[in-house]
Amino acid sequence: MKDLKLAGLKTERSTIEVNGVTIGGQEIILMGGPCAVESSLQMSQSAETVKKAGGKILRGGVFKPRTSPYSFQGLGLEGLNYLVQAAKEQNLLCVTEVVDAASLELVAGKVDILQIGARNMQNYELLKLAGKSKQPIILKRGLSATIEEWLLAAEYILASGNPQVILCERGIRTFEPSTRNTLDLSAVGVAKELSHLPVIVDPSHAAGRRDIIASLSKAAIAAGADGLLIETHPNPDEAVSDGPQSLTPEQFIELAGQLAVVAQSVKRVFRFGGQETLGDLRSQIDIVDQSIIELLADRMQIVRKIGDQKRLDRVKDTSRQNEITQRLMNLAAERQLPPDLVKRIYPLIFEYAVQSQIKSKLAQDQELEAALYPLGSK
Ligand code: PEP
Ligand code: MN
C-alpha cells in the first residue's frame, strides 16, 4: 500500500515497551476498566478487578467524546487523578482518551498510554500532536474507516515523530443492528499483514452487549490480536456510560481465566492473575520446544538442498562446521549460555545433516539411473 512509508510492513514486527509491559510480543496484554471514570471508589474497584484478572493496564475515559451533547462528558482532571491513583494502587499502567490539544497537554506524562478514539481517528491535527508526544498511542479504528484510512492515520502519528502506535480494532458500522457495531476480525490479520504495528481488539464497543464479549475476546486472540481492551464496571447497571456492554468484575475475571488456553493454541501466552504459575511456565517451554523442532526441520530442509548441489565426496566440510560452531559458541556466550552446550549439540546436528545429504544424493542418483536405464541394464 503506497504511502505507508513508516507504518508499512518491515522484516520485523514492532513491539512497544511501556514501563515494563511489552505490547506486540508473545504475551497477550489485557487492558480493562470502565468506559468513563466516575468516582475514586469505582476506579479502585475496577483496578482491583483488572489486577486479579492478570490485566496490565487500567482504562477509563475522563474526556468522553459522546454522540449526544447531553450525555455525560467526563470528569476531566478530577477523573484523571482517580484513574492514575487507582492504577498506582494496583501497580498497573493506565490509558485514557485525549480529544484535543488541551486534553493531551493535561494528561501527558500522567498516564502511560494515550488513546485516540474512533471519532477522532481522522482528526489530523490531533494525530500530528500525538506524533509530537513521547508516549505510546492507542489508535482506534474510525467508525466507518477502511483499513487503509486507519493505517494512514497511524502514518500521521509516525510521520510526526512518534513510533509508538498501537492499532485498535473496535468494530465498524454495518447494516447489522443486533450489535452496536460489527467486530471486523479480518482487520486484525490484514493490518498485521500490511503493517508492523501491534494490533489490539476492543470487543466492548464492537458488540455493545456484554453477552458476547467473552467469545469475541477469544476469537480476537485466535485471529492474532496482541491484546484486548475490555470495559468492566463494578456495577454495570449503574454505569454512566456503556453499562450494557460492560462486564461485571466476576465476568471479567472469569473471561481472563479462559484466555490462557486460547493464547497457547496460537503460540501466545496470557498470564491469568498476573502470576506465572508452574503451568504457565511449562506451556511457555512447550512453545519454545516446538519452535526448536520446527527450526531444526527447516535447517534440515536447507541442508538437503545444499546437498543436492554438492558432489558426494564433498558432503562433509569440516572447516565450515568449525566455523559455524565457533560463531555459535560466541553467540551462546553473549546470551549467557554455556558455549559447551553448542559444542556438544552441534556435532549431532552436523552428523544428521551429512547423513541426510548422503541419503538425498543417493536417492537422486538412483532416480537418475532409473531414468537413464529404464530396463535396469547399464
Ligand atoms: C472508549 O474506548 O471509551 C471509546 C469511546 O471507544 P471508541 O472511540 O472506540 O468509540
Ligand atoms: Mn465506552
XYZ file of C-alpha atoms and ligand atoms in Angstrom:
389
model
C 0.000 0.000 0.000
C 1.569 3.269 -1.032
C 2.297 5.996 1.497
C 2.685 3.591 4.385
C 6.294 4.649 4.467
C 6.665 4.141 8.199
C 3.626 2.049 9.130
C 4.149 -0.445 6.294
C 5.384 -3.950 6.953
C 9.079 -4.314 7.725
C 11.012 -7.507 8.199
C 10.349 -7.434 11.926
C 7.174 -6.685 13.863
C 7.357 -3.763 16.273
C 6.940 -4.229 19.958
C 6.078 -1.335 22.199
C 7.688 -1.236 25.597
C 5.869 0.832 28.122
C 7.068 0.933 31.705
C 7.782 -2.769 31.919
C 4.942 -4.003 29.709
C 5.626 -5.194 26.169
C 2.823 -4.854 23.633
C 3.198 -6.878 20.457
C 5.414 -9.594 21.926
C 4.461 -13.160 22.720
C 2.305 -12.160 25.670
C -1.312 -11.107 25.179
C -1.859 -7.869 27.095
C -5.204 -7.385 28.787
C -6.450 -3.835 29.400
C -9.672 -3.188 31.247
C -11.723 -0.685 33.160
C -14.862 1.345 32.867
C -15.925 3.388 29.882
C -15.854 6.567 31.949
C -14.180 7.422 35.220
C -16.986 8.182 37.680
C -15.506 8.129 41.166
C -12.458 7.238 43.176
C -14.163 4.124 44.588
C -15.344 2.953 41.150
C -11.769 3.249 39.876
C -10.096 1.472 42.762
C -12.625 -1.364 42.480
C -12.023 -1.561 38.727
C -8.261 -1.605 39.232
C -8.636 -4.474 41.689
C -10.645 -6.441 39.113
C -8.116 -5.816 36.349
C -5.250 -6.819 38.618
C -6.971 -10.029 39.771
C -7.578 -10.980 36.155
C -3.944 -10.545 35.191
C -4.589 -7.331 33.280
C -1.692 -4.928 32.958
C -3.388 -1.691 32.007
C -6.310 0.200 33.562
C -8.544 2.193 31.262
C -11.048 4.926 31.994
C -12.261 7.892 29.989
C -12.114 11.348 31.528
C -12.833 13.261 28.327
C -15.693 11.482 26.644
C -16.491 12.305 23.035
C -20.163 11.354 23.218
C -22.518 11.077 20.285
C -25.073 13.248 22.093
C -24.023 16.586 23.627
C -26.373 15.836 26.534
C -24.631 12.605 27.518
C -22.041 12.558 30.319
C -18.900 14.270 29.009
C -16.393 13.005 31.560
C -14.923 14.221 34.863
C -11.841 15.822 33.316
C -8.890 16.474 35.606
C -10.684 15.180 38.703
C -11.290 11.857 36.926
C -7.724 11.724 35.719
C -6.497 11.773 39.304
C -8.814 8.874 40.227
C -7.553 6.847 37.264
C -3.880 7.496 37.986
C -4.265 6.853 41.700
C -6.186 3.578 41.215
C -3.631 2.290 38.713
C -0.837 3.140 41.110
C -2.524 1.286 43.992
C -2.523 -1.935 41.979
C 0.758 -1.375 40.176
C -0.990 -1.168 36.817
C -0.310 1.114 33.872
C -3.126 3.361 32.692
C -4.594 4.695 29.485
C -7.080 7.436 28.791
C -8.507 9.113 25.726
C -7.435 12.538 24.534
C -9.728 14.577 22.323
C -7.836 17.781 21.590
C -4.671 19.773 22.286
C -5.827 20.868 25.736
C -6.704 17.365 26.963
C -3.481 15.984 25.520
C -1.459 18.546 27.402
C -3.372 17.861 30.588
C -2.862 14.093 30.628
C 0.619 13.964 29.064
C 3.119 12.435 31.429
C 0.386 11.460 33.905
C -0.881 8.354 32.106
C 1.257 5.704 30.429
C -0.629 5.485 27.135
C -2.824 7.967 25.277
C -5.876 6.828 23.336
C -7.267 8.441 20.227
C -10.868 7.363 19.861
C -12.768 6.151 16.842
C -14.482 9.514 16.422
C -11.141 11.276 16.230
C -9.263 8.845 14.034
C -9.281 11.321 11.186
C -8.682 14.400 13.298
C -5.388 15.070 11.568
C -4.303 17.943 13.791
C -4.791 15.714 16.833
C -2.853 12.909 15.134
C 0.027 15.295 14.470
C 0.008 16.424 18.101
C 0.051 12.775 19.213
C 3.029 12.352 16.911
C 4.887 15.003 18.874
C 4.204 13.164 22.123
C 6.751 10.749 23.559
C 4.030 8.394 24.791
C 2.546 5.327 23.123
C -0.762 5.959 21.373
C -3.663 3.521 21.058
C -5.291 4.470 17.773
C -8.854 3.189 17.451
C -10.210 2.440 14.020
C -12.809 5.001 12.926
C -16.477 4.021 12.897
C -16.546 3.810 9.127
C -12.859 3.843 8.307
C -11.291 1.441 5.851
C -8.168 -0.374 6.976
C -6.169 1.840 4.624
C -7.564 5.022 6.182
C -6.807 3.644 9.643
C -3.210 2.802 8.722
C -2.762 6.205 7.102
C -3.983 7.783 10.339
C -1.259 5.789 12.114
C 1.182 7.033 9.480
C 0.356 10.632 10.514
C 1.476 9.882 14.074
C 4.607 8.038 12.951
C 5.491 10.723 10.409
C 5.247 13.358 13.124
C 7.927 11.575 15.110
C 6.207 9.110 17.437
C 6.943 5.478 16.511
C 4.836 4.005 19.319
C 1.440 3.346 17.792
C -0.862 0.501 18.801
C -3.749 -0.109 16.418
C -7.111 -0.986 17.961
C -9.962 -2.637 16.070
C -13.223 -1.707 17.824
C -15.943 -2.624 15.364
C -17.190 -0.835 12.296
C -20.604 0.391 11.273
C -22.553 -2.065 9.134
C -26.204 -2.714 8.298
C -26.463 -5.210 11.173
C -28.485 -3.793 14.089
C -28.185 -6.678 16.576
C -24.764 -5.482 17.709
C -23.679 -1.878 18.217
C -21.000 -2.308 15.546
C -19.589 -5.297 13.690
C -16.270 -6.562 15.018
C -14.051 -6.849 11.972
C -11.637 -9.583 12.937
C -10.284 -9.820 9.408
C -8.902 -6.345 10.033
C -6.523 -7.793 12.620
C -4.946 -10.098 10.058
C -4.993 -7.511 7.296
C -3.499 -4.766 9.466
C -0.762 -7.148 10.601
C -0.147 -8.155 7.016
C 0.208 -4.539 5.898
C 1.878 -3.072 8.946
C 4.455 -3.938 11.605
C 2.482 -2.191 14.349
C 0.855 -4.154 17.195
C -2.905 -4.621 16.888
C -5.291 -4.955 19.813
C -9.036 -5.581 19.841
C -11.791 -3.836 21.794
C -14.770 -6.214 21.696
C -16.834 -3.989 24.020
C -17.512 -1.098 21.649
C -17.929 -3.568 18.797
C -20.601 -5.662 20.482
C -22.372 -3.096 22.603
C -23.682 -6.014 24.685
C -21.901 -7.988 27.343
C -23.188 -11.480 26.487
C -20.824 -11.965 23.524
C -17.711 -10.207 24.851
C -16.076 -13.430 26.073
C -16.405 -15.271 22.772
C -15.294 -12.231 20.747
C -12.267 -11.817 23.006
C -11.190 -15.413 22.454
C -11.786 -15.108 18.730
C -9.665 -11.945 18.693
C -6.728 -13.780 20.244
C -7.129 -16.620 17.769
C -7.191 -14.030 14.972
C -3.797 -12.704 16.047
C -4.600 -9.767 18.325
C -1.751 -8.665 20.585
C -4.056 -7.519 23.335
C -7.604 -6.840 24.439
C -9.244 -3.652 25.659
C -12.405 -4.585 27.547
C -14.862 -2.488 29.522
C -15.680 -3.603 33.036
C -17.554 -1.760 35.761
C -18.077 -2.614 39.460
C -21.797 -2.219 38.875
C -22.633 -2.050 35.151
C -26.320 -1.344 35.754
C -25.361 1.962 37.319
C -22.644 2.927 34.863
C -22.995 6.444 33.449
C -21.907 5.187 30.043
C -21.750 1.900 28.169
C -23.212 -0.148 31.025
C -24.872 -2.739 28.744
C -21.516 -3.692 27.230
C -19.507 -3.593 30.455
C -18.624 -6.874 32.123
C -19.183 -7.342 35.827
C -15.972 -7.890 37.822
C -16.814 -11.606 38.077
C -17.369 -11.921 34.331
C -14.124 -10.075 33.583
C -12.109 -12.367 35.843
C -13.859 -15.477 34.546
C -13.093 -14.473 30.968
C -9.443 -13.821 31.792
C -9.263 -17.298 33.290
C -10.204 -18.741 29.906
C -7.683 -16.803 27.838
C -4.512 -18.759 28.599
C -5.523 -21.885 26.672
C -6.682 -19.868 23.694
C -3.418 -17.939 23.706
C -1.449 -21.156 23.963
C -3.257 -22.655 20.988
C -1.878 -19.853 18.795
C 1.581 -19.909 20.379
C 0.968 -16.894 22.563
C 0.901 -16.511 26.311
C -1.625 -14.997 28.664
C -0.867 -14.871 32.357
C -4.066 -15.183 34.319
C -3.835 -13.457 37.678
C -0.587 -11.906 36.584
C 1.395 -14.665 38.164
C 3.441 -17.169 36.296
C 2.211 -20.472 37.595
C 4.125 -23.679 37.014
C 1.569 -24.490 34.298
C 2.201 -21.133 32.561
C 5.928 -21.663 32.606
C 5.557 -25.196 31.269
C 3.347 -24.023 28.459
C 5.939 -21.385 27.578
C 8.578 -24.117 27.471
C 6.323 -26.245 25.248
C 6.058 -23.364 22.800
C 9.831 -22.832 22.754
C 10.485 -26.574 22.339
C 8.084 -26.736 19.441
C 9.890 -23.840 17.778
C 13.249 -25.581 18.271
C 11.981 -28.680 16.426
C 10.395 -26.615 13.679
C 13.639 -24.682 13.204
C 15.649 -27.913 13.114
C 13.296 -29.242 10.444
C 13.793 -26.029 8.440
C 17.549 -26.388 8.817
C 17.445 -29.985 7.542
C 15.467 -28.939 4.530
C 18.047 -26.324 3.589
C 20.831 -28.801 4.248
C 19.248 -31.245 1.769
C 19.047 -28.537 -0.881
C 22.732 -27.761 -0.341
C 23.499 -31.476 -0.548
C 21.838 -31.667 -3.931
C 24.318 -29.112 -5.221
C 27.407 -30.869 -3.857
C 29.404 -33.851 -5.012
C 29.061 -36.918 -2.829
C 32.707 -36.800 -1.733
C 32.347 -33.155 -0.716
C 29.365 -33.613 1.602
C 31.321 -33.306 4.815
C 33.029 -29.952 5.156
C 34.917 -29.841 8.443
C 36.205 -26.302 8.147
C 32.693 -24.956 7.573
C 31.457 -26.958 10.579
C 34.215 -25.496 12.746
C 33.398 -22.011 11.581
C 29.691 -22.428 12.440
C 30.493 -23.951 15.821
C 32.838 -21.118 16.724
C 30.352 -18.461 15.696
C 27.542 -20.082 17.681
C 29.741 -20.580 20.735
C 30.445 -16.842 20.719
C 26.740 -16.122 20.348
C 25.925 -18.515 23.199
C 28.403 -16.731 25.457
C 26.802 -13.395 24.601
C 23.380 -14.779 25.563
C 24.639 -16.233 28.883
C 24.514 -19.823 27.622
C 27.441 -22.177 28.221
C 29.384 -22.374 24.907
C 29.965 -26.020 25.725
C 26.279 -26.644 25.000
C 26.841 -25.652 21.367
C 29.995 -27.755 21.252
C 28.023 -30.808 22.323
C 24.784 -30.305 20.404
C 26.152 -29.235 17.045
C 28.241 -32.297 16.173
C 24.970 -34.278 16.325
C 23.181 -31.793 14.124
C 26.082 -31.921 11.633
C 26.130 -35.703 11.690
C 22.437 -35.971 10.832
C 22.810 -33.235 8.234
C 25.586 -35.142 6.474
C 23.580 -38.375 6.624
C 20.538 -36.718 5.156
C 22.621 -35.134 2.382
C 24.092 -38.534 1.506
C 20.657 -40.162 1.539
C 19.148 -37.483 -0.624
C 22.128 -37.622 -3.005
C 21.929 -41.413 -3.318
C 18.190 -41.253 -3.914
C 18.797 -38.661 -6.604
C 21.470 -40.797 -8.257
C 19.146 -43.785 -8.221
C 16.394 -41.750 -9.793
C 18.766 -40.534 -12.476
C 19.979 -44.051 -13.137
C 16.415 -45.324 -13.396
C 15.639 -42.583 -15.878
C 18.721 -43.282 -17.967
C 18.487 -47.078 -17.877
C 14.798 -47.877 -17.538
C 15.374 -51.601 -18.090
C 17.939 -51.851 -15.334
C 20.818 -52.649 -17.710
C 23.861 -50.448 -17.808
C -13.744 4.305 24.519
O -12.825 3.476 24.413
O -14.164 4.719 25.584
C -14.396 4.782 23.298
C -15.132 5.870 23.300
O -14.188 3.997 22.250
P -14.373 4.321 20.688
O -13.570 5.545 20.419
O -13.834 3.100 20.061
O -15.851 4.503 20.459
Mn -17.226 3.109 26.172
